[in-house]
Short mmCIF file of C-alpha atoms in Angstrom, two decimals:
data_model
loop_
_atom_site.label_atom_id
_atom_site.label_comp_id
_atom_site.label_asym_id
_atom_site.label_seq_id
_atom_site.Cartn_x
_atom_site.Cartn_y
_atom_site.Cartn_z
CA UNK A 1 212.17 66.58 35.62
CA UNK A 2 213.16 64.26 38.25
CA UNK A 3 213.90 60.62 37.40
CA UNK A 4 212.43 57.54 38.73
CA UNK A 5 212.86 55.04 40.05
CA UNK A 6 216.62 55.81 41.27
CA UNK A 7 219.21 53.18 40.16
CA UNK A 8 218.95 51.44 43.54
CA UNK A 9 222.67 50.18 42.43
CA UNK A 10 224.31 53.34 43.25
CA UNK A 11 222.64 54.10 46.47
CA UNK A 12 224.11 52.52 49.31
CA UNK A 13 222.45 52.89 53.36
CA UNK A 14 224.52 52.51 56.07
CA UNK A 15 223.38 51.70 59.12
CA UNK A 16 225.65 51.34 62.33
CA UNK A 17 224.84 50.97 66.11
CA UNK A 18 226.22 54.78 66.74
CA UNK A 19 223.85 55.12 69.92
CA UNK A 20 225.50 56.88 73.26
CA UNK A 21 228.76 57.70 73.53
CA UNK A 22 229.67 56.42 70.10
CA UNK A 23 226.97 58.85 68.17
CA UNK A 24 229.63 62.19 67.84
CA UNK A 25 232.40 59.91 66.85
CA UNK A 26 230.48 58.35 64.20
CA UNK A 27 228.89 61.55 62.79
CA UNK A 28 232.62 62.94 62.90
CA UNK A 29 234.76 60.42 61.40
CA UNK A 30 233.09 56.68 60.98
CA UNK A 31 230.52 57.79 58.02
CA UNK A 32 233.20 60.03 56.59
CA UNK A 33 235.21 57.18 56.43
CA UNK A 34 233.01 54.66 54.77
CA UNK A 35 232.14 57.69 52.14
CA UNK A 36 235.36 57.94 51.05
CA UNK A 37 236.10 53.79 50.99
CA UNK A 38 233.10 53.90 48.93
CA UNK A 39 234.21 57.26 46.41
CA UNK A 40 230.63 58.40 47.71
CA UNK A 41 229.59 61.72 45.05
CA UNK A 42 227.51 62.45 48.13
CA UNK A 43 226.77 61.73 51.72
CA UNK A 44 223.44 62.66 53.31
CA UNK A 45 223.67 62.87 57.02
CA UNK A 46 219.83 62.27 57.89
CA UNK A 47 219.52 63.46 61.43
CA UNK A 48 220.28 66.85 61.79
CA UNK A 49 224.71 66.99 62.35
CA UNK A 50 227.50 65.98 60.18
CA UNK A 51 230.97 65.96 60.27
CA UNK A 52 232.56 69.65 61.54
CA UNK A 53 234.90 69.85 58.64
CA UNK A 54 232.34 69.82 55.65
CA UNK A 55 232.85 66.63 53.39
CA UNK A 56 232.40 67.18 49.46
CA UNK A 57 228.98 66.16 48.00
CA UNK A 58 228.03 66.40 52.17
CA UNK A 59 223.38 66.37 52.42
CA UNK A 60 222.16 67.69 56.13
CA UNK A 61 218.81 66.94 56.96
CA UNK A 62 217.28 68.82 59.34
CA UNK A 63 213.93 67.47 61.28
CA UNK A 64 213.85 70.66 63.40
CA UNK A 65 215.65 72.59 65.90
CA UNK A 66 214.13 72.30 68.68
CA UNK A 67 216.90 72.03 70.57
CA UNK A 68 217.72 75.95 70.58
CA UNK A 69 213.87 76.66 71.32
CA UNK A 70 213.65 74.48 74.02
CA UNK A 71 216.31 73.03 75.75
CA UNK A 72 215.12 71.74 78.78
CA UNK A 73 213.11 69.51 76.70
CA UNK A 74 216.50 67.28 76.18
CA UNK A 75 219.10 65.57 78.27
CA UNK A 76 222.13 68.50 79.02
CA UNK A 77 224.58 66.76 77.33
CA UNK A 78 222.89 66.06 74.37
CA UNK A 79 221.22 69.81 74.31
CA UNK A 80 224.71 71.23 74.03
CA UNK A 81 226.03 68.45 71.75
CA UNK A 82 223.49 69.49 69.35
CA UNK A 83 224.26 73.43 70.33
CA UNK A 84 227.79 73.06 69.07
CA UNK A 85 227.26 70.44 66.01
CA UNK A 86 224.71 71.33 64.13
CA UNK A 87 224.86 75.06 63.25
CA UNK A 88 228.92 74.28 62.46
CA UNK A 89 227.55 71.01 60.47
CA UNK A 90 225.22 72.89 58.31
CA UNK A 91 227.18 75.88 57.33
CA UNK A 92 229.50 73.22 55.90
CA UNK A 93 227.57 71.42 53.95
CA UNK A 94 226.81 71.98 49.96
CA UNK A 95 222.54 71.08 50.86
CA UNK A 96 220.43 71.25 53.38
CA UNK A 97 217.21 68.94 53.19
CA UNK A 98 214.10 70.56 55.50
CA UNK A 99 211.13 68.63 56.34
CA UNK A 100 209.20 71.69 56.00
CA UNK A 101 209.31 75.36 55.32
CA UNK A 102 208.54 75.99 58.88
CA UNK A 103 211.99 74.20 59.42
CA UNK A 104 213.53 75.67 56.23
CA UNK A 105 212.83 79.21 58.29
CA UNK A 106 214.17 78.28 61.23
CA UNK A 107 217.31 77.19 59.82
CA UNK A 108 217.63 80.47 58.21
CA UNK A 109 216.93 82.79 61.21
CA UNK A 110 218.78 80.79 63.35
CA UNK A 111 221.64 78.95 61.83
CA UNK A 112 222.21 81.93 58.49
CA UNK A 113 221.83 79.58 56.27
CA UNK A 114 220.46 81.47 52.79
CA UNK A 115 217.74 80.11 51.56
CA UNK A 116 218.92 79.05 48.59
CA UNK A 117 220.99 75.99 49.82
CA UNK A 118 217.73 74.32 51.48
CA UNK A 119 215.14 72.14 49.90
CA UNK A 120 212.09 71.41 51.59
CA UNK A 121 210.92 67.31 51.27
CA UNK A 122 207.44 67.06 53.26
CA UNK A 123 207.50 63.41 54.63
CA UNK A 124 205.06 60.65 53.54
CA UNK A 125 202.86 58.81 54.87
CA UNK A 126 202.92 54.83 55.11
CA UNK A 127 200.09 52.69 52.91
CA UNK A 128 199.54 50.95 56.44
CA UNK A 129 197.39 53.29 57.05
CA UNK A 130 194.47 53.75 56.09
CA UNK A 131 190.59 52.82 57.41
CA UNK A 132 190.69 49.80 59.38
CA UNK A 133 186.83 49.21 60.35
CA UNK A 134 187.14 45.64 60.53
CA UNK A 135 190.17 45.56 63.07
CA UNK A 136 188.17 48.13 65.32
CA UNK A 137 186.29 46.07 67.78
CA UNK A 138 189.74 43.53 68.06
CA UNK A 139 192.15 46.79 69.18
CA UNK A 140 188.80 48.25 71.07
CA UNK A 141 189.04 44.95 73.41
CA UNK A 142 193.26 44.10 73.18
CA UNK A 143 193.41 47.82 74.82
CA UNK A 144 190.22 47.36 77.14
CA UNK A 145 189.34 50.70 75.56
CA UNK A 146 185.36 52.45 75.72
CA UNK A 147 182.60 52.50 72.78
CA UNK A 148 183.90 56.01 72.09
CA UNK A 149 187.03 58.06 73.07
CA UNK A 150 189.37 60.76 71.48
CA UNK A 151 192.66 59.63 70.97
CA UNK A 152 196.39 60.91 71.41
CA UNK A 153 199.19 58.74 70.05
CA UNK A 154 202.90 59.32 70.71
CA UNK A 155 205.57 59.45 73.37
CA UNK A 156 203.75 61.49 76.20
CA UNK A 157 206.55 63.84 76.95
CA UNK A 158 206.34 67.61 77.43
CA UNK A 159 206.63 68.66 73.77
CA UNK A 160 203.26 66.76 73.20
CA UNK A 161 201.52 69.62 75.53
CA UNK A 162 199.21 66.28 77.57
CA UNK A 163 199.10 68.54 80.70
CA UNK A 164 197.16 71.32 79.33
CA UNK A 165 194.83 68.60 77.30
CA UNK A 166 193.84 67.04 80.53
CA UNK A 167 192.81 69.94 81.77
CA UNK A 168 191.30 70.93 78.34
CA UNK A 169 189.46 67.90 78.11
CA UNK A 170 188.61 68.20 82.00
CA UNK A 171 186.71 71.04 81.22
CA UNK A 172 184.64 69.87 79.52
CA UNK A 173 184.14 66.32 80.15
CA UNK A 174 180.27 66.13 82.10
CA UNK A 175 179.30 67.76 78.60
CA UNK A 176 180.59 65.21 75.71
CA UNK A 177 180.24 61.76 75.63
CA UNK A 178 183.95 60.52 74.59
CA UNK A 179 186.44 59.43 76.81
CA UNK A 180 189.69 60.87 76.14
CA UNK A 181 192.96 58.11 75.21
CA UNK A 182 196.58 59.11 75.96
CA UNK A 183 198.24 56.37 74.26
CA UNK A 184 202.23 55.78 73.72
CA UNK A 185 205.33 54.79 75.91
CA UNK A 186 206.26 57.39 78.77
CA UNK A 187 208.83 59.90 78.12
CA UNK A 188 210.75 61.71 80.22
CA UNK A 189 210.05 64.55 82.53
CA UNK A 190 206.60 62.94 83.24
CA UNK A 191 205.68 64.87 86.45
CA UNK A 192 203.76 67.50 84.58
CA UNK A 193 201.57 65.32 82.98
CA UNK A 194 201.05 62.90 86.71
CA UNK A 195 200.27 65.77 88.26
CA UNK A 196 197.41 66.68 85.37
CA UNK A 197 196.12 63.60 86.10
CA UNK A 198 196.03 63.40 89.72
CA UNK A 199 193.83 66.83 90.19
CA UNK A 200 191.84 65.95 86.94
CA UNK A 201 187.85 65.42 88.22
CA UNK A 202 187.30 63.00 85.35
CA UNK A 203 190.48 60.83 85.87
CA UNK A 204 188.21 57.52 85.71
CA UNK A 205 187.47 58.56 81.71
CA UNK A 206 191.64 59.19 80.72
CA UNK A 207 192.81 56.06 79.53
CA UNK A 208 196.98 54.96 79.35
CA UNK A 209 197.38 51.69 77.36
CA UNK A 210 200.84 52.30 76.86
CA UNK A 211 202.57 51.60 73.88
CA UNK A 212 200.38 50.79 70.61
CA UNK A 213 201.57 48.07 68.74
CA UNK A 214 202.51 49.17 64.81
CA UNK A 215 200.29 46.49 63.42
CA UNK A 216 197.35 48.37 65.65
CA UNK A 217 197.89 52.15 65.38
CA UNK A 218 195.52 52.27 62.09
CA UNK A 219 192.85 50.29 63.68
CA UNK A 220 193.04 52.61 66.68
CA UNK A 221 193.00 55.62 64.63
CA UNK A 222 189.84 54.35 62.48
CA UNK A 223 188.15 53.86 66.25
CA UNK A 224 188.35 57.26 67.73
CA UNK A 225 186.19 59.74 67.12
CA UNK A 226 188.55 62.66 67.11
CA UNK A 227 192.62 62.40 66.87
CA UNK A 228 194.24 65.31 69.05
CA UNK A 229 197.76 66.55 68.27
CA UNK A 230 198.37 69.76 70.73
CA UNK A 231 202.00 69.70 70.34
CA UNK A 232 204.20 72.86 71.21
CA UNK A 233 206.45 72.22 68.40
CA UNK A 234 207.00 70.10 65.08
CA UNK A 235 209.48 70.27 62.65
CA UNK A 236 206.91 68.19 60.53
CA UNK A 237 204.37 66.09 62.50
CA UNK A 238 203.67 63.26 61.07
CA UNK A 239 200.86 61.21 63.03
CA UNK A 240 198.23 63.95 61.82
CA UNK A 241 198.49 63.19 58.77
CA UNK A 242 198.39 59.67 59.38
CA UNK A 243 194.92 59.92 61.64
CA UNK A 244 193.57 61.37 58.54
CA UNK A 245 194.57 58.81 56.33
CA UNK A 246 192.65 56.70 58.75
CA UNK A 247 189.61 59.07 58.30
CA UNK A 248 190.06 60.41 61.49
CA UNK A 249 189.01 64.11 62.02
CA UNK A 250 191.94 66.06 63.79
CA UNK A 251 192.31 68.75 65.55
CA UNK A 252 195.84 70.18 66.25
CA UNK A 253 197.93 73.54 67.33
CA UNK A 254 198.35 76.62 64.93
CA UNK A 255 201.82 76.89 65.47
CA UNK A 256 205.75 75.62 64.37
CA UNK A 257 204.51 73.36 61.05
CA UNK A 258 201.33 72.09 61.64
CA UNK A 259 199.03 74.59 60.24
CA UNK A 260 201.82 73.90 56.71
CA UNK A 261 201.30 70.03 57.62
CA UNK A 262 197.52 69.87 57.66
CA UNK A 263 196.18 72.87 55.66
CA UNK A 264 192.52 73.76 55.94
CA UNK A 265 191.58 70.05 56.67
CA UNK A 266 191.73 70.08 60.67
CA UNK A 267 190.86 71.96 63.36
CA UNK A 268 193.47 74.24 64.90
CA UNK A 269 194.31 76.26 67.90
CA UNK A 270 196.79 77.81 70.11
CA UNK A 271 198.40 74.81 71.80
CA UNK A 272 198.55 77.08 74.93
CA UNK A 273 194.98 78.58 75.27
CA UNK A 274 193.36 76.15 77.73
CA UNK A 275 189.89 77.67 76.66
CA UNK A 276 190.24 77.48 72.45
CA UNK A 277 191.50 73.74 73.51
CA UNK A 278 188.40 72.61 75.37
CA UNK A 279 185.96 74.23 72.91
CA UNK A 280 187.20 72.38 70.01
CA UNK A 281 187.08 68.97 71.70
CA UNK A 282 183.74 70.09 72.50
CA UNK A 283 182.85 70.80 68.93
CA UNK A 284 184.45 68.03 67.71
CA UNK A 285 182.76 65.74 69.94
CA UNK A 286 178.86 66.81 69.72
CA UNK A 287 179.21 67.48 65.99
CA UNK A 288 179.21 64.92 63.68
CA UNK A 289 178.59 66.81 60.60
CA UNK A 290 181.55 68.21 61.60
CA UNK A 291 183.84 65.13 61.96
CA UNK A 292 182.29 63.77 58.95
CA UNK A 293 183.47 67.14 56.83
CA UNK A 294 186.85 66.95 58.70
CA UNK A 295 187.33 63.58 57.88
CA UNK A 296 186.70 63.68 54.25
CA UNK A 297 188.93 66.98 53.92
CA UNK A 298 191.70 64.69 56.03
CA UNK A 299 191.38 61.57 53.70
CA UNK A 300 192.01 64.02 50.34
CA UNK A 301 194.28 65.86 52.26
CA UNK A 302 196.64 63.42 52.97
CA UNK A 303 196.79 61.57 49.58
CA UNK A 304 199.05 64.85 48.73
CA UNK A 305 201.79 63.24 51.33
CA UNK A 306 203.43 60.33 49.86
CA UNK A 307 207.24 58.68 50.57
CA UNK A 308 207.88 58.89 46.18
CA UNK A 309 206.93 62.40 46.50
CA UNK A 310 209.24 62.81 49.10
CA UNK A 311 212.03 61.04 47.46
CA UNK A 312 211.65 62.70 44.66
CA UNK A 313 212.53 66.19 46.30
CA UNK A 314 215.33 64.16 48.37
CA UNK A 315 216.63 63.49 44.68
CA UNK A 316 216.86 66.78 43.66
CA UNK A 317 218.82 68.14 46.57
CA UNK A 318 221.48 65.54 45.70
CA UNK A 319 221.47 66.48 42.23
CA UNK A 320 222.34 70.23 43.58
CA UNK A 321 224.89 68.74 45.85
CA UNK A 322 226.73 67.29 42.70
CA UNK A 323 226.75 70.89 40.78
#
């Protein structure tokens, strides 16, 4: 049985303005040394590298590695930072925290880690959100956003697959009523995504607010009528979950850990198969029985996905790292 609450006396976070330049000597010797000034038991490294020479009691979590998949979706330097730290981090440490089996998987294929030194803690989502009906027409008009649109929401970046929605959505826009929202701060390596836009023959119905404030996202979630989530590649993906704590049907890609992340209670396809795309934003949008099911499937779905939950497996990797 795991024990809760923790004795929030013994648990210390440490937070330190290890951006740039300063990040790899940090992760190699400034946390190791406040660990030790501290007679940590253990030290949980939360994003992915630790220190090169194992530390005792030493926790790696691991979001994903996308890094080795896909390379040119990160700056050089900090693709081959991660090349060389990581896999040397995590064969040197006593646990390995996943955010998902997908992940868990990886890590083994990839890294050799045996599965028995990983534990899997599926994220949570945040009370914030939740239905937000009577915010809706307030976000609708702080946006300048239409009656009815389907919504993305994130960094627009390659990973997020926006090009191929465009067109997806292009295909099929004289036939459905929504207008499609592509809402979050640009990323880098936008050109893919410009160019989408620029040949798209609906380009008057793709809306860019920019960045959603936190106070709004649940209010803009509740709003749409469909939340789309084509990424390439998740080592958990969050934000579907959190459309369908909204109530917010969803429809998402089959692949990396989404189909583990959102069950039987979305719509999923191939996040490159421009044709599977546009027919389920087609269903989606004509079929309201069909949004209705989706979002009632979403709302149970995504009680199962809670932060104690998620501690709670956090807890028993640290326990293991104490053994």
């Amino acid at each position: 049985g795991m024990a809760w609450p923790v004795e929030t006396d013994r648990v210390r976070y440490l937070e330190r303005d290890a951006g740039g330049a300063r990040r790899p000597w940090f992760d190699q010797f400034g946390a190791r040394r406040l660990a030790r000034s501290l007679g940590a038991d253990v030290i949980n490294y939360p994003a992915s590298v630790g220190p090169l020479t194992g530390l005792p009691g030493l926790v790696l979590t691991v979001h994903d590695l996308d890094f080795l998949r896909h390379p040119e979706w990160f700056a050089a330097n900090r693709a081959r930072y991660y090349r060389f730290a990581v896999g040397r981090s995590a064969r040197r440490a006593k646990r390995i925290i996943a955010d998902s089996r997908a992940t868990a998987r990886d890590v083994t294929e990839r890294l050799g880690i045996p599965e028995s030194r990983i534990d899997v803690a599926h994220l949570g989502v945040a009370p914030v959100f939740r239905p937000r009906p009577e915010q809706v027409e307030a976000v609708r008009a702080r946006y300048r956003l239409p009656g009815r649109f389907l919504l993305f929401m994130g960094t627009l970046e390659p990973r997020k697959n926006l090009a191929r929605l465009v067109e997806a959505y292009s295909r099929v826009a004289e036939e459905i009523k929504p207008d499609l929202v592509l809402a979050g701060r640009a990323g880098w390596h936008g050109e893919e995504l410009r160019a989408a836009l620029d040949v798209s023959s609906c380009r008057g119905r793709i809306h860019l607010p920019g960045f959603i404030a936190e106070e709004d996202q649940a209010a803009l979630l509740t709003a749409a009528d469909a939340f789309l989530w084509p990424s390439l590649f998740e080592g958990f993906g969050l934000p579907p979950l959190e459309a369908m704590a909204c109530g917010t049907p969803v429809l998402t890609a089959n692949t990396s850990s989404l189909p583990e992340v959102v069950g039987e209670a979305a719509l999923t396809v191939a996040p490159t198969d421009l044709e599977a795309m546009a027919d389920g934003i087609c269903r989606l949008a004509r079929d309201g029985a069909l949004r209705e099911r989706l979002a009632r499937a979403g709302t149970l779905h995504a009680q199962h996905f809670t932060w104690k939950r998620c501690a709670g497996h956090v807890l028993v990797a640290y326990r293991k790292a104490c053994e």
